[in-house]
Short mmCIF file of C-alpha atoms and ligand atoms in Angstrom, two decimals:
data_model
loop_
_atom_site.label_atom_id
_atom_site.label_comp_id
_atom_site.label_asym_id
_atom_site.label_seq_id
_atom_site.Cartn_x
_atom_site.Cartn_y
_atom_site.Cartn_z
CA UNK T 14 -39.31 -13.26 -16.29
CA UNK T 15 -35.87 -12.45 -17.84
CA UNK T 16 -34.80 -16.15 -19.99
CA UNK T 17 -31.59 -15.59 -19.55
CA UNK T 18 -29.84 -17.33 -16.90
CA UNK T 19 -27.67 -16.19 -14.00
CA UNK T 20 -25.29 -18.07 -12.03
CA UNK T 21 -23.97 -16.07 -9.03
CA UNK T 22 -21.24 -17.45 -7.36
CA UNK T 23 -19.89 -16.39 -3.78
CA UNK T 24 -16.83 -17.65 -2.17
CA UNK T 25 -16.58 -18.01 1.72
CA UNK T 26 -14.36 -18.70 4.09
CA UNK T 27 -15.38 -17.92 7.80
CA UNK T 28 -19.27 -16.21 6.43
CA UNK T 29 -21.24 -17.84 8.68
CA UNK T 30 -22.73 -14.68 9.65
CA UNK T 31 -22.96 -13.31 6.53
CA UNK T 32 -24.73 -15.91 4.56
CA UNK T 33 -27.56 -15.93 5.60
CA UNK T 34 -28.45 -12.14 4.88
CA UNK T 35 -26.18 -11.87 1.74
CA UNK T 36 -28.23 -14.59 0.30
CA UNK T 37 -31.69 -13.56 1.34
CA UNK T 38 -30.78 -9.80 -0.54
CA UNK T 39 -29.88 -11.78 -3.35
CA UNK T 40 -33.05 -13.67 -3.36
CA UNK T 41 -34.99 -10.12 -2.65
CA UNK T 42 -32.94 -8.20 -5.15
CA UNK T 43 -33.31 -10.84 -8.13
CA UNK T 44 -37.12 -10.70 -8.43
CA UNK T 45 -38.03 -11.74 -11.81
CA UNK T 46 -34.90 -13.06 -12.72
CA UNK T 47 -33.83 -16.50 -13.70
CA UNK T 48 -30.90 -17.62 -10.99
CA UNK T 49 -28.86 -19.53 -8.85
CA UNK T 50 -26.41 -18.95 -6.47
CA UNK T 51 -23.36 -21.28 -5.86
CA UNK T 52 -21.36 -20.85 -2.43
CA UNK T 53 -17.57 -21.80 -2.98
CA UNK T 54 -16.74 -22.61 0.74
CA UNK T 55 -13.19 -23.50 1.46
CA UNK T 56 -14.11 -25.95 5.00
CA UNK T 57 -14.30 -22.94 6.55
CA UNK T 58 -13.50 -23.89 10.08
CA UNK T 59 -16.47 -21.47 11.67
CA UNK T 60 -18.73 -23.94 9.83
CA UNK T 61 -19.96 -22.04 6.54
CA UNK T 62 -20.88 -25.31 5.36
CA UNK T 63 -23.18 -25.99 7.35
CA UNK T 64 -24.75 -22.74 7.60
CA UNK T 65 -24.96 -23.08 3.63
CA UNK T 66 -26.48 -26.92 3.36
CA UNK T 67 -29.08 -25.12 5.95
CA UNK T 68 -29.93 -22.25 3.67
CA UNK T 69 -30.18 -24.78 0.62
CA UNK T 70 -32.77 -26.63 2.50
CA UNK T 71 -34.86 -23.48 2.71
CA UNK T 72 -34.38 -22.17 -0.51
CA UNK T 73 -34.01 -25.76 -2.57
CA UNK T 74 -31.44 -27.30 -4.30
CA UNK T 75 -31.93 -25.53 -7.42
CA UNK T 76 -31.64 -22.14 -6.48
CA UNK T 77 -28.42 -22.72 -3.79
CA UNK T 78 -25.72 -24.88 -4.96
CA UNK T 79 -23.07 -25.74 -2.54
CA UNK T 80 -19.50 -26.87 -3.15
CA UNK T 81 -15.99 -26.56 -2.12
CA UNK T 82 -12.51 -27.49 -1.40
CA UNK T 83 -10.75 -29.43 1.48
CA UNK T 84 -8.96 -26.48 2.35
CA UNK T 85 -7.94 -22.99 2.05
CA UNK T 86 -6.84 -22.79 -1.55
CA UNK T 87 -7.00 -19.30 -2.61
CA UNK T 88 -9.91 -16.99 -4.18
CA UNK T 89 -8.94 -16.96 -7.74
CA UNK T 90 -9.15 -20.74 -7.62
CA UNK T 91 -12.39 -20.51 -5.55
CA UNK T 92 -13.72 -18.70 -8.52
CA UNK T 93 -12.75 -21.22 -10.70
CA UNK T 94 -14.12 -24.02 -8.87
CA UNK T 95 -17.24 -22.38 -8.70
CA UNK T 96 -17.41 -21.72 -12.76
CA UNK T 97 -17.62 -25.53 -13.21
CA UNK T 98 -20.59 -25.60 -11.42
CA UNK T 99 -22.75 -22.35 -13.40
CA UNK T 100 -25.50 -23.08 -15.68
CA UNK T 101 -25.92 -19.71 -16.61
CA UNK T 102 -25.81 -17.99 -19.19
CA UNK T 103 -23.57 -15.72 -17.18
CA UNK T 104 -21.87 -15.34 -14.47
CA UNK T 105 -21.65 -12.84 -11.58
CA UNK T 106 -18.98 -13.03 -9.36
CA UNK T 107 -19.31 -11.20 -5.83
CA UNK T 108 -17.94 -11.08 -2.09
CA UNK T 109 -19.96 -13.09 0.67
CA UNK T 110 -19.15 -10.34 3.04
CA UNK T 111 -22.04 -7.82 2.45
CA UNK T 112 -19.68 -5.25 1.05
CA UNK T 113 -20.79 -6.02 -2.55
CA UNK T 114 -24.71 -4.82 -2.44
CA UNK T 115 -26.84 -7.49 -4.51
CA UNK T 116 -28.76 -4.59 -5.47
CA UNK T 117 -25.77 -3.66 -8.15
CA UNK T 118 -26.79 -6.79 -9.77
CA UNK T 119 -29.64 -5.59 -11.93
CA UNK T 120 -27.61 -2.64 -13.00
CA UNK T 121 -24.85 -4.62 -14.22
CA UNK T 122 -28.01 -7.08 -16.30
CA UNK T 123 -29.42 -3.68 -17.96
CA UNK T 124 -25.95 -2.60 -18.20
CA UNK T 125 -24.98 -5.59 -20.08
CA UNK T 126 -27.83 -5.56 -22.59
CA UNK T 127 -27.49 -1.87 -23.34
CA UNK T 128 -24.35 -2.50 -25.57
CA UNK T 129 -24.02 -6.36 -25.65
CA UNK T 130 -21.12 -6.33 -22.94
CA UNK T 131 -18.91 -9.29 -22.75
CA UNK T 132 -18.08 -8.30 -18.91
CA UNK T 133 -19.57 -5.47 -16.62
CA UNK T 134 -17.25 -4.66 -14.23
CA UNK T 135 -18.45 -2.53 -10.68
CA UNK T 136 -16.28 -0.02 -10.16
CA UNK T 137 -15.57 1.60 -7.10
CA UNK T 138 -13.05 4.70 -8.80
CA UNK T 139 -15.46 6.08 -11.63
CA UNK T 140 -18.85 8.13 -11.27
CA UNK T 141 -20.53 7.89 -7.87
CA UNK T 142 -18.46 4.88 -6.64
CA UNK T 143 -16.94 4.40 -3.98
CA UNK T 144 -15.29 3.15 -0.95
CA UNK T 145 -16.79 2.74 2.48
CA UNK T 146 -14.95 1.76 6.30
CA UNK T 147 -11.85 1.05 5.07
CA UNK T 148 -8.89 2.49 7.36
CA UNK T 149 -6.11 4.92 5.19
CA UNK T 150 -3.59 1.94 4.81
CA UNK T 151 -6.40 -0.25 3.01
CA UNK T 152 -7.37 2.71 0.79
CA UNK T 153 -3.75 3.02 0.41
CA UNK T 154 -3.11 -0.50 -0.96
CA UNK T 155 -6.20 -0.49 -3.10
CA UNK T 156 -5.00 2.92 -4.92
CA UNK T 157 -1.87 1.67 -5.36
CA UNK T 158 -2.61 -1.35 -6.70
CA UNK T 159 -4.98 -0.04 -9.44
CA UNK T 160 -2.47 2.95 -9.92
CA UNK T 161 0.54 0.53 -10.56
CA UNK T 162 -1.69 -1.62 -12.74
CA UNK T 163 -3.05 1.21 -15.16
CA UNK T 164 0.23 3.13 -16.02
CA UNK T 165 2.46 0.02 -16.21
CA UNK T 166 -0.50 -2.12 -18.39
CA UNK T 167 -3.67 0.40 -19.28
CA UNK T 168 -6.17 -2.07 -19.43
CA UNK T 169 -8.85 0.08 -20.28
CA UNK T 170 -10.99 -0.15 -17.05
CA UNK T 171 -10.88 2.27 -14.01
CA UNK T 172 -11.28 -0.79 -10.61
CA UNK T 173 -9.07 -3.63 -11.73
CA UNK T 174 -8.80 -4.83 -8.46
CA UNK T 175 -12.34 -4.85 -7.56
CA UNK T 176 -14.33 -8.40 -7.80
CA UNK T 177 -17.78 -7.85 -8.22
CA UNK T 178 -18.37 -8.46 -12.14
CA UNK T 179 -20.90 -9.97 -14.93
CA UNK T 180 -19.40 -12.01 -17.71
CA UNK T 181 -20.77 -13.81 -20.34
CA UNK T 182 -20.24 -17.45 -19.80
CA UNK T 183 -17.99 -18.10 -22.55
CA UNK T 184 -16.14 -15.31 -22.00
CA UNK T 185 -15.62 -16.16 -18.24
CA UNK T 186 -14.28 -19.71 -19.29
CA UNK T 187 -11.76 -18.40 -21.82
CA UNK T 188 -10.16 -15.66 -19.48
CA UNK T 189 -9.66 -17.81 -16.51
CA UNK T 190 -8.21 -20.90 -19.27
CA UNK T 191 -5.83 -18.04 -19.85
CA UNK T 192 -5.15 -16.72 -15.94
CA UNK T 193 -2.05 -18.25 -13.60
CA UNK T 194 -3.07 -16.05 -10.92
CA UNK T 195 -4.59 -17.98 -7.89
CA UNK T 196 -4.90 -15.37 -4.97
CA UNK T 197 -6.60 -12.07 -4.97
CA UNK T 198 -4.74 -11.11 -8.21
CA UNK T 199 -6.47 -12.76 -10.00
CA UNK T 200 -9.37 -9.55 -10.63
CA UNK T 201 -6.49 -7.75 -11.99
CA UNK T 202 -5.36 -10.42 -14.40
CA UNK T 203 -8.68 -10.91 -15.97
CA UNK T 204 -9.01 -7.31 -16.56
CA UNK T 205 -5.50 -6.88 -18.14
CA UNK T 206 -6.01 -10.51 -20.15
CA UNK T 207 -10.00 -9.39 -20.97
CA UNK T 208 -7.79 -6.36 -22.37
CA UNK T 209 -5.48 -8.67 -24.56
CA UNK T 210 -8.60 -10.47 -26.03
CA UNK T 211 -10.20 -7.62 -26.92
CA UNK T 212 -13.85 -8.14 -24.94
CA UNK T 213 -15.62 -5.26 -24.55
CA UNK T 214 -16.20 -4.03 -20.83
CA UNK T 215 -18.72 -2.18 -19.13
CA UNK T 216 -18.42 -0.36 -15.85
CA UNK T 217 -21.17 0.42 -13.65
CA UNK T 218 -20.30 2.99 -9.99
CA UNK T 219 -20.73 0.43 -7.07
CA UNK T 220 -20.15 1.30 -3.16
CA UNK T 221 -18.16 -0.97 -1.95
CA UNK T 222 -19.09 -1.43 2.16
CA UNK T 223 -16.51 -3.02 4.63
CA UNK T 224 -17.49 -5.72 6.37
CA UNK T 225 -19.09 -5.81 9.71
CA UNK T 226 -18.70 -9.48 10.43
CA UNK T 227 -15.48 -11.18 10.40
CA UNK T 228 -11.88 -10.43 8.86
CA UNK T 229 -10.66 -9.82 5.61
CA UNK T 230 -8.16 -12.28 4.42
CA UNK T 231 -6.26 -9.98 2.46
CA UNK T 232 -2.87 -10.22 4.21
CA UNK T 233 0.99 -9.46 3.14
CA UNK T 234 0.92 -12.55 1.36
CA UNK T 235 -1.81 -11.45 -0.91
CA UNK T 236 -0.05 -8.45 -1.55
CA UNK T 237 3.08 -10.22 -2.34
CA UNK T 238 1.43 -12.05 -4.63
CA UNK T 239 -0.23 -9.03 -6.45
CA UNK T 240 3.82 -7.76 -6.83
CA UNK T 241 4.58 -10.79 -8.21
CA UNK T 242 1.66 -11.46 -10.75
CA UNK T 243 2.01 -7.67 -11.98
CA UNK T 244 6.07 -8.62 -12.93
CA UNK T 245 4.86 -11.66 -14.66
CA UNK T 246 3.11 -9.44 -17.33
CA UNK T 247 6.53 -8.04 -17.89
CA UNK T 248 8.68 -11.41 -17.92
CA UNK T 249 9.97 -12.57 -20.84
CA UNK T 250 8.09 -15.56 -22.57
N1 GDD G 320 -13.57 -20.11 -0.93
C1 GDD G 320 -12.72 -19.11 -0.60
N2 GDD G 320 -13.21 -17.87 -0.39
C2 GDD G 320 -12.33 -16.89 -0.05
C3 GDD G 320 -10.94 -17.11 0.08
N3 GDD G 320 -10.35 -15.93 0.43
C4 GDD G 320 -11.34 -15.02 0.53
N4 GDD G 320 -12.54 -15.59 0.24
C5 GDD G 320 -13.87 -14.94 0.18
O1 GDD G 320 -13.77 -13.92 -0.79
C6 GDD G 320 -14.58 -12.79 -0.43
C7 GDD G 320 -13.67 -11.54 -0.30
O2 GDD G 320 -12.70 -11.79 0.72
P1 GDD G 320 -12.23 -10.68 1.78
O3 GDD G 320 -11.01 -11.18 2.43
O4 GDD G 320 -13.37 -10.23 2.60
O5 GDD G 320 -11.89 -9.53 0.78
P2 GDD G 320 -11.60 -8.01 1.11
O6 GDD G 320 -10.40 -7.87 1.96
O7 GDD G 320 -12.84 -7.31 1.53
O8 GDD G 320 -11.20 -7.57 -0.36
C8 GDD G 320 -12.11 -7.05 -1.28
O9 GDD G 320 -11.41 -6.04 -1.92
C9 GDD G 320 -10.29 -6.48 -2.67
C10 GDD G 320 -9.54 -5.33 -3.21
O10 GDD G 320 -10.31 -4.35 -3.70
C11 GDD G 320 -10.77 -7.40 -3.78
O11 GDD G 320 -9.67 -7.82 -4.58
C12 GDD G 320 -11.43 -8.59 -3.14
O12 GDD G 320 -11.94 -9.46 -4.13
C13 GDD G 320 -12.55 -8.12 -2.26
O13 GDD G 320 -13.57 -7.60 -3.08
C14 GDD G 320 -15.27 -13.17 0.87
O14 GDD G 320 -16.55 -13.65 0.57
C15 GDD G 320 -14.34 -14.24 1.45
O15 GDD G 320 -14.99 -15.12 2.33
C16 GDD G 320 -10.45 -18.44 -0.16
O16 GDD G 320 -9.26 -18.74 -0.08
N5 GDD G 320 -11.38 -19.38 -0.49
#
């Protein structure tokens, strides 16, 4: 059994079909390793709650911890809700949605202890990564995105906008002290600010599989947002 701890935390909102089997692959995929998982649910109105206070019943209060806001607030600040609540020694943040494979998980541990990584980022644009389901205009936004981000700030890393990532603890706690972002920009502002700190990151090839249940939230708002966040890097302080 690995000492170390890990605290895995998954935001929902509207997962009630995905829970369950996202968190039994966890479960399957963490053998011999010291975790917990805490769900971030935003009173999701298909009633992830509930499906989540059912699935800590069967796999105990220690292993599922279950929290959340009053409303829709965001994922970066879902992420940060969820950080007060890991006893880990780190953290692994991942979609709810089945496209993040739990299986990645162990990679990213071995990963980590190969060089003493303070973050191991999955990446979906390096090795054999990858992207799976989405339609051209999603593929479109996600290149983009990481193109704009890399020439205008060269952070160093080749998926900035991808979420599924180990940090150390401490590390975690420092980069989000230092993030504004609250929406989806948020993965690319830890990346660029993990940059500015000088952490070391690690990047293991992930396929990334759309969702079959439910709808991504990513909407023009989101993307607005990302626009906006990216400018702030170049605003004057
Ligand atoms: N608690 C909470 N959870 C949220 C919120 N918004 C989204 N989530 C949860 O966050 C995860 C990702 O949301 P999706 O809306 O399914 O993301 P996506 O479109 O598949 O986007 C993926 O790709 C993006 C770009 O590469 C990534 O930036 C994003 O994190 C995600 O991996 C899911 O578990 C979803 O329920 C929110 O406001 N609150």
């Amino acid at each position: 059994m690995n000492e170390l701890k890990y605290s895995i935390i998954l935001p929902t909102y509207n997962e009630s079909e995905n829970l369950p089997l996202i968190i039994w692959l966890i479960i399957q995929h963490m053998e011999n390793e010291n975790f917990e998982i805490i769900i971030v649910d935003d009173n999701s109105p298909d009633g992830t709650t509930q499906v989540a206070k059912d699935l800590q019943k069967i796999y105990g209060d220690e292993k599922i911890v279950v929290t959340g806001r009053e409303k829709k607030l965001g994922l970066g600040s879902a992420y940060i809700h969820g950080i007060k609540f890991a006893k880990g020694d780190f953290v692994v943040i991942m979609d709810a949605d089945l496209s993040h494979h739990p299986k990645f998980i162990k990679q990213f541990i071995k990963h980590q202890k190969e060089k003493d990584y303070d973050i191991v980022t999955g990446t979906r644009y390096a090795g054999d990564g990858g992207v799976h389901g989405w339609n051209l205009k999603r593929k479109a936004i996600s290149r983009t995105a990481n193109y704009i981000t890399q020439v205008l700030l060269r952070p160093g890393v080749s998926d900035l906008t991808g979420s599924f990532r180990l940090y150390k603890k401490q590390v975690l706690e420092k980069l989000v002290q230092s993030c504004i972002s609250k929406g989806y920009v948020f993965q690319m502002e830890m990346m660029v600010r993990a940059n500015q700190f000088g952490f070391s990151v690690g990047e293991v090839p992930i396929s990334f599989v759309d969702r079959q249940f439910g709808e991504s939230k990513l909407g023009g708002n989101e993307i607005f947002q990302f626009l906006k966040g990216l400018l702030y890097f170049f605003a004057p302080t």
